[in-house]
Coordinates of C-alpha atoms and ligand atoms in Angstrom, one line a residue:
M295 CA -43.0 29.1 2.8
T296 CA -46.0 31.0 1.4
D297 CA -46.5 34.3 3.0
Q298 CA -49.4 34.2 5.5
S299 CA -51.2 36.9 3.5
N300 CA -51.6 34.5 0.6
L301 CA -53.7 32.2 2.7
H302 CA -57.2 33.1 1.6
L303 CA -59.5 32.0 4.3
L304 CA -63.3 31.7 4.1
G305 CA -65.0 35.1 4.2
Q306 CA -62.1 37.1 2.5
G307 CA -64.0 37.1 -0.8
K308 CA -61.1 35.5 -2.7
K309 CA -60.7 32.0 -4.0
G310 CA -59.3 29.7 -1.2
L311 CA -56.0 27.9 -1.8
R312 CA -56.3 24.2 -2.5
I313 CA -54.8 21.9 0.0
H314 CA -52.6 20.7 -2.8
D315 CA -50.9 24.1 -3.0
L316 CA -50.3 24.1 0.7
V317 CA -48.7 20.7 0.6
K318 CA -46.5 21.4 -2.4
A319 CA -45.2 24.9 -1.5
P320 CA -42.3 24.0 0.8
A321 CA -41.0 21.2 -1.5
N322 CA -40.3 23.7 -4.1
T323 CA -38.3 26.1 -1.9
P324 CA -34.6 26.6 -2.6
W325 CA -33.7 25.0 0.8
A326 CA -35.7 21.8 -0.1
K327 CA -34.1 21.6 -3.5
A328 CA -30.6 22.1 -2.3
R329 CA -31.1 19.5 0.4
Q330 CA -32.3 16.9 -2.2
Q331 CA -29.2 17.4 -4.3
S332 CA -27.0 17.0 -1.3
W333 CA -27.8 13.3 -0.8
D334 CA -25.4 10.5 -2.0
A335 CA -27.6 8.3 -4.2
S336 CA -25.4 5.2 -3.8
E337 CA -25.9 5.0 0.0
P338 CA -29.0 4.2 1.9
A339 CA -30.6 7.0 4.0
T340 CA -30.1 4.9 7.1
V341 CA -29.6 1.4 8.3
Y342 CA -30.2 0.3 11.9
T343 CA -31.4 -2.5 14.1
T344 CA -34.2 -2.7 16.7
P345 CA -35.8 -5.3 19.0
E346 CA -38.9 -6.8 17.4
A347 CA -41.2 -9.8 17.6
L348 CA -41.9 -12.4 15.0
P349 CA -45.5 -13.1 13.8
D350 CA -45.7 -15.9 16.4
G351 CA -44.6 -13.5 19.2
T352 CA -41.0 -14.8 19.5
P353 CA -38.6 -11.9 20.3
C354 CA -36.1 -11.1 17.6
T355 CA -34.1 -8.2 16.2
A356 CA -35.0 -6.4 13.0
A357 CA -32.8 -4.7 10.5
T358 CA -34.3 -1.6 9.0
V359 CA -33.0 -0.3 5.7
I360 CA -34.3 3.1 4.6
L361 CA -33.4 3.6 1.0
R362 CA -32.8 6.8 -0.8
T363 CA -35.4 6.8 -3.6
K364 CA -37.3 9.1 -5.9
G365 CA -40.0 9.2 -3.3
C366 CA -43.7 8.5 -3.5
H367 CA -45.7 8.9 -6.7
W368 CA -48.6 10.4 -4.8
W369 CA -46.2 13.0 -3.5
W370 CA -45.2 13.9 -7.0
S371 CA -48.8 14.7 -7.9
S372 CA -50.1 16.0 -4.5
G373 CA -49.0 14.5 -1.2
C374 CA -50.2 13.9 2.4
T375 CA -50.5 16.9 4.7
F376 CA -48.0 15.5 7.3
C377 CA -45.5 13.8 5.0
G378 CA -42.0 15.1 5.2
Y379 CA -40.4 12.3 3.2
F380 CA -39.7 14.7 0.3
N381 CA -36.9 16.0 2.6
D382 CA -35.0 12.7 2.2
T383 CA -35.5 11.8 -1.5
R384 CA -33.6 12.5 -4.7
D385 CA -35.5 12.5 -8.0
D386 CA -32.6 11.0 -10.1
V387 CA -32.0 7.7 -8.2
T388 CA -31.4 4.8 -10.6
N389 CA -31.7 1.1 -10.5
E390 CA -27.9 0.8 -10.1
D391 CA -28.0 3.3 -7.2
L392 CA -30.6 1.2 -5.5
H393 CA -28.6 -2.0 -5.9
A394 CA -25.6 -0.2 -4.6
Q395 CA -27.6 1.0 -1.5
W396 CA -28.9 -2.5 -0.9
A397 CA -25.4 -4.0 -1.2
H398 CA -24.1 -1.4 1.3
A399 CA -26.8 -2.3 3.8
K400 CA -26.2 -6.0 3.5
E401 CA -22.5 -5.5 3.9
K402 CA -22.9 -3.2 6.9
L403 CA -25.1 -5.8 8.6
N404 CA -23.2 -8.9 7.5
N405 CA -26.0 -10.2 5.2
F406 CA -28.5 -9.5 8.1
D407 CA -26.9 -12.2 10.1
G408 CA -28.6 -12.7 13.4
H409 CA -31.6 -10.5 12.4
A410 CA -34.7 -12.6 11.7
M411 CA -36.7 -9.6 10.3
V412 CA -35.7 -7.1 7.6
K413 CA -37.8 -3.9 7.0
V414 CA -37.2 -2.2 3.7
Y415 CA -38.6 1.3 3.5
T416 CA -38.5 3.5 0.4
S417 CA -40.3 6.7 1.4
G418 CA -43.1 5.4 -0.8
S419 CA -44.2 2.0 -2.1
L420 CA -41.6 -0.8 -2.8
L421 CA -44.0 -2.5 -5.2
E422 CA -44.8 0.7 -7.3
D423 CA -43.1 0.4 -10.7
R424 CA -43.0 4.2 -11.2
E425 CA -41.0 4.7 -8.1
I426 CA -38.8 1.5 -7.9
P427 CA -37.5 -0.4 -10.9
V428 CA -39.1 -3.9 -11.1
E429 CA -35.6 -5.4 -11.1
F430 CA -34.8 -3.9 -7.7
Q431 CA -38.2 -5.0 -6.3
E432 CA -37.3 -8.5 -7.4
T433 CA -33.8 -8.3 -5.8
V434 CA -35.3 -7.4 -2.4
L435 CA -38.0 -10.0 -2.5
R436 CA -35.6 -12.7 -3.7
D437 CA -32.8 -11.9 -1.3
C438 CA -35.0 -11.9 1.7
A439 CA -36.7 -15.2 0.6
E440 CA -33.3 -16.8 0.1
L441 CA -31.8 -15.5 3.4
E442 CA -35.1 -16.7 5.1
K443 CA -35.8 -13.3 6.6
E444 CA -39.2 -12.0 7.5
L445 CA -39.6 -9.1 5.1
I446 CA -41.7 -6.0 5.8
V447 CA -42.3 -3.5 3.0
E448 CA -44.5 -0.4 2.9
S449 CA -47.1 0.3 0.2
R450 CA -50.1 2.5 -0.7
C451 CA -53.2 0.6 -1.6
E452 CA -53.4 1.0 -5.4
Q453 CA -50.2 -1.2 -6.0
L454 CA -51.6 -4.2 -4.2
T455 CA -53.5 -5.7 -7.2
E456 CA -54.1 -9.4 -7.7
A457 CA -51.6 -9.4 -10.6
K458 CA -48.8 -7.6 -8.7
L459 CA -49.2 -9.8 -5.6
E460 CA -49.3 -12.9 -7.8
W461 CA -45.9 -11.9 -9.3
A462 CA -44.4 -10.9 -5.9
T463 CA -45.4 -14.1 -4.1
S464 CA -44.0 -16.1 -7.0
I465 CA -40.6 -14.7 -5.8
N466 CA -41.2 -14.4 -2.1
P467 CA -44.2 -16.4 -0.8
S468 CA -44.4 -14.8 2.6
F469 CA -43.9 -11.2 3.6
T470 CA -45.7 -8.4 5.4
V471 CA -47.1 -5.3 3.7
A472 CA -47.5 -2.2 5.9
I473 CA -50.1 0.2 4.5
G474 CA -50.3 3.8 5.7
L475 CA -54.1 3.9 5.9
E476 CA -54.0 6.7 8.5
A477 CA -57.8 6.8 9.1
Y478 CA -60.7 4.5 8.4
D479 CA -62.8 7.4 7.5
D480 CA -63.2 8.8 4.0
E481 CA -63.8 12.4 5.2
V482 CA -60.7 12.4 7.2
L483 CA -58.7 10.8 4.4
R484 CA -59.8 13.5 2.0
F485 CA -59.9 16.7 4.0
H486 CA -57.4 16.1 6.8
V487 CA -54.8 13.9 5.3
N488 CA -55.2 14.4 1.5
K489 CA -54.4 10.7 1.2
G490 CA -55.5 10.2 -2.4
F491 CA -57.2 6.9 -1.7
S492 CA -60.4 5.8 0.1
T493 CA -61.3 3.2 2.7
A494 CA -62.7 1.1 -0.2
S495 CA -59.3 0.9 -1.8
W496 CA -57.9 -0.3 1.5
D497 CA -60.7 -2.9 1.7
R498 CA -59.7 -4.1 -1.8
A499 CA -56.0 -4.2 -1.0
V500 CA -56.6 -6.2 2.2
K501 CA -58.8 -8.7 0.3
N502 CA -56.0 -9.3 -2.2
L503 CA -53.3 -9.6 0.5
E504 CA -55.4 -12.1 2.4
A505 CA -56.0 -14.1 -0.8
H506 CA -52.2 -14.4 -1.1
N507 CA -51.6 -15.2 2.6
L508 CA -49.6 -12.1 3.2
R509 CA -49.4 -10.4 6.5
I510 CA -51.1 -7.0 6.9
K511 CA -49.8 -4.2 9.0
T512 CA -52.0 -1.1 9.2
Y513 CA -50.7 2.4 10.2
L514 CA -53.2 4.8 11.7
M515 CA -52.5 8.4 12.4
F516 CA -53.3 9.9 15.8
K517 CA -54.5 13.5 15.4
P518 CA -54.2 14.5 11.8
P519 CA -54.3 18.3 11.0
F520 CA -57.5 20.3 11.6
M521 CA -58.7 17.9 14.3
S522 CA -59.1 18.6 18.0
E523 CA -57.6 16.3 20.7
A524 CA -61.0 15.0 21.8
D525 CA -62.0 14.1 18.2
A526 CA -58.6 12.5 17.6
L527 CA -59.1 10.3 20.7
D528 CA -62.7 9.3 19.8
H529 CA -62.0 8.7 16.1
S530 CA -58.8 6.6 16.6
I531 CA -60.7 4.1 18.8
K532 CA -63.4 3.7 16.1
W533 CA -60.7 3.2 13.4
I534 CA -58.8 0.6 15.5
E535 CA -62.1 -1.3 15.9
A536 CA -62.8 -1.1 12.1
V537 CA -59.4 -2.6 11.1
A538 CA -58.5 -4.9 13.9
Q539 CA -60.0 -8.1 12.5
R540 CA -58.3 -7.5 9.2
S541 CA -54.8 -6.5 10.4
D542 CA -52.2 -8.7 11.9
E543 CA -50.7 -5.5 13.4
I544 CA -52.0 -2.0 13.9
S545 CA -49.4 0.6 14.4
V546 CA -50.8 4.0 15.6
N547 CA -48.5 6.8 14.8
P548 CA -49.0 9.8 17.0
M549 CA -48.4 12.9 14.9
N550 CA -44.9 14.3 15.0
I551 CA -44.1 17.4 13.1
Q552 CA -41.8 17.0 10.1
R553 CA -40.1 20.0 8.5
G554 CA -41.8 21.8 5.6
T555 CA -45.2 20.1 5.9
V556 CA -48.7 21.6 6.3
I557 CA -48.7 20.4 9.9
D558 CA -45.4 22.2 10.5
R559 CA -47.0 25.4 9.4
L560 CA -50.0 24.9 11.6
H561 CA -47.7 24.2 14.5
R562 CA -45.6 27.3 14.0
H563 CA -48.8 29.4 13.9
N564 CA -49.9 27.9 17.3
E565 CA -52.8 26.2 15.5
Y566 CA -51.8 22.7 16.3
R567 CA -50.6 20.9 19.4
P568 CA -49.1 17.4 18.9
P569 CA -51.1 14.8 20.9
W570 CA -51.0 14.5 24.7
L571 CA -49.4 11.3 25.9
W572 CA -52.4 10.9 28.2
S573 CA -54.6 10.7 25.1
L574 CA -52.5 7.8 23.8
V575 CA -52.9 6.0 27.1
A576 CA -56.7 6.6 27.0
M577 CA -56.9 5.4 23.4
I578 CA -55.0 2.1 24.3
E579 CA -57.3 1.5 27.3
R580 CA -60.4 2.0 25.3
A581 CA -59.3 0.1 22.2
H582 CA -57.8 -2.8 24.2
P583 CA -61.1 -4.8 24.1
F584 CA -61.0 -4.8 20.3
I585 CA -57.5 -6.3 20.4
H586 CA -58.2 -8.7 23.3
P587 CA -61.9 -9.2 23.6
K588 CA -61.5 -11.3 26.7
G589 CA -59.2 -8.9 28.4
G590 CA -56.0 -10.9 27.7
M591 CA -52.6 -9.8 26.7
N592 CA -50.2 -10.4 23.8
G593 CA -49.6 -14.1 23.1
E594 CA -52.9 -15.2 24.7
E595 CA -55.7 -16.9 22.9
D596 CA -58.0 -14.0 22.6
Q597 CA -55.6 -11.8 20.6
V598 CA -57.2 -10.4 17.5
S599 CA -54.3 -8.2 16.3
R600 CA -51.3 -6.5 17.9
L601 CA -51.6 -2.9 18.8
I602 CA -48.3 -0.9 18.6
V603 CA -48.0 2.7 19.6
H604 CA -44.6 4.3 19.2
P605 CA -44.5 8.0 20.1
T606 CA -41.8 9.3 17.7
A607 CA -40.2 12.3 19.4
G608 CA -42.2 11.5 22.5
G609 CA -41.8 14.1 25.2
K610 CA -40.5 16.7 22.7
I611 CA -42.4 19.7 21.6
R612 CA -42.7 18.4 18.0
G613 CA -43.9 15.0 19.2
S614 CA -46.5 13.7 21.6
H615 CA -45.9 15.3 25.0
N616 CA -47.4 16.0 28.4
C617 CA -46.1 18.5 30.9
G618 CA -42.4 17.7 30.6
S619 CA -41.9 16.0 34.0
C620 CA -44.0 12.8 33.5
D621 CA -43.3 12.3 29.8
G622 CA -40.4 9.8 30.0
E623 CA -42.4 7.5 32.3
V624 CA -45.6 7.6 30.2
V625 CA -43.7 7.1 26.9
A626 CA -41.9 4.0 28.5
A627 CA -45.3 2.6 29.6
I628 CA -46.8 3.0 26.1
E629 CA -43.8 1.3 24.5
R630 CA -44.0 -1.6 27.0
Y631 CA -47.6 -2.1 26.1
A632 CA -46.7 -2.6 22.4
V633 CA -44.7 -5.7 23.5
S634 CA -46.8 -7.0 26.4
G635 CA -50.3 -6.0 25.4
S636 CA -51.0 -5.6 29.1
L637 CA -53.0 -2.7 30.5
L638 CA -51.1 -3.2 33.8
E639 CA -48.3 -1.2 32.2
F640 CA -50.4 2.0 32.9
E641 CA -51.2 1.2 36.6
G642 CA -50.1 3.9 39.0
L643 CA -49.2 6.5 36.3
E644 CA -50.2 9.9 37.6
C645 CA -49.2 13.5 37.2
E646 CA -50.8 16.9 38.0
C647 CA -51.0 17.6 34.2
K648 CA -53.6 14.8 33.8
E649 CA -56.3 17.1 35.1
K650 CA -55.3 19.8 32.7
W651 CA -55.6 17.3 29.8
Q652 CA -59.0 16.2 31.0
T653 CA -60.2 19.8 31.2
E654 CA -59.1 20.4 27.6
L655 CA -60.9 17.4 26.4
M656 CA -64.0 18.4 28.2
L657 CA -63.9 21.9 26.8
E658 CA -63.3 20.6 23.3
R659 CA -66.3 18.4 23.5
Q660 CA -68.5 21.3 24.6
L661 CA -67.2 23.8 22.0
P662 CA -65.9 21.7 19.1
L663 CA -63.6 24.0 17.2
P664 CA -61.6 22.2 14.5
L665 CA -58.3 23.7 15.7
G666 CA -59.1 22.8 19.3
L667 CA -58.9 24.9 22.4
S668 CA -55.7 23.9 24.2
K669 CA -53.4 26.6 25.3
P670 CA -50.7 26.2 22.7
R671 CA -53.3 26.2 20.0
R672 CA -54.9 29.6 20.8
A673 CA -54.4 31.1 17.4
P674 CA -55.8 34.6 16.6
I675 CA -59.5 34.1 17.3
L676 CA -60.6 35.1 13.8
N677 CA -58.4 32.4 12.2
A678 CA -59.6 29.9 14.7
L679 CA -63.3 30.6 13.9
R680 CA -62.6 30.6 10.2
S681 CA -60.6 27.4 10.2
P682 CA -61.9 24.7 7.9
Ligands
SF4_907 S1 -48.6 8.1 0.6 FE1 -47.0 7.9 2.2 S2 -45.1 8.5 1.2 FE2 -46.8 9.2 -0.1 S3 -47.2 11.3 0.4 FE3 -48.6 10.1 1.6 S4 -47.5 9.6 3.6 FE4 -46.0 10.4 2.1
ZN908 ZN1 -47.2 15.6 33.7

């Protein structure tokens, strides 16, 4: 990692580092390069199954296949501030390797027998020709259509053009595209996430997906870097409201710290605390009316979208956490809400740490420092004040 003395903060009289340099530095370290070369390109990164729900709400199981790929083209040229996918990629993966990985996954799960849904993740965009050979894109689309599986793929916005979707739906007429929008706010996309696209490009992508009758899943990020807990809570509710009508599902990902990222560095310097689980509960309670305007629950008539919050590494220091003693219970309630859509899941949840969380929010609203005020984030005061 770059030595701290190389970080030229405002007021030091030197040119500040670009966010691009901060993002790229760890990917070029010897440990990252050695790790890349250690992967077997003919086997998928991982294959597993989870309980899920079909678009009409019917419970089912989903097979998730995470392929070992060359990674994301945006990462090659810059990259998002929290993205640790570069840890799992190899830059020499071929079309044959991908077909071998796919065959491996199908064999392992007996042609996905018994699983109505198949999620194919590529640490980037499946429909991006620079990352994934067109022949392999076609194999995935065709196989899932022929096996009659509900296919979910991930994509950035710029690939979702009319021409590309015309081609994809000629092979598989019905699938879901999950887009990592992260924030419906151009300033946050640019300065906190370094996303490389704007809300306008998401608007365009969604219009094209709707025109092709494809389902839309929107990922939002809870608490990107350089944002206080209070801001994260207030912003996330606005973003959910902004995308709810145009998303079949909204999946809010509370920040978890992945190795070698900008957020990892902030975390190590005590300049970032992953979100409180209480904030996620508060977000769900305040955003619920945008999902169920009449106060209903999932499967009821007033449902506009489905709100899913899955706290990865919940209760751990690198994931969303509370005090340590109530975490398990709160994580379980949040995950139950993703299925039921009922606010009753949170009834009776209490812990002494809730008061501490409330105090931190109140303080952050009174003195809005970008790095926040919470105890684990009390960085050296000079750095805190100079923070962007
Ligand atoms: S677009 Fe997605 S895969 Fe690409 S750098 Fe950003 S988070 Fe990572
Ligand atoms: Zn607690």
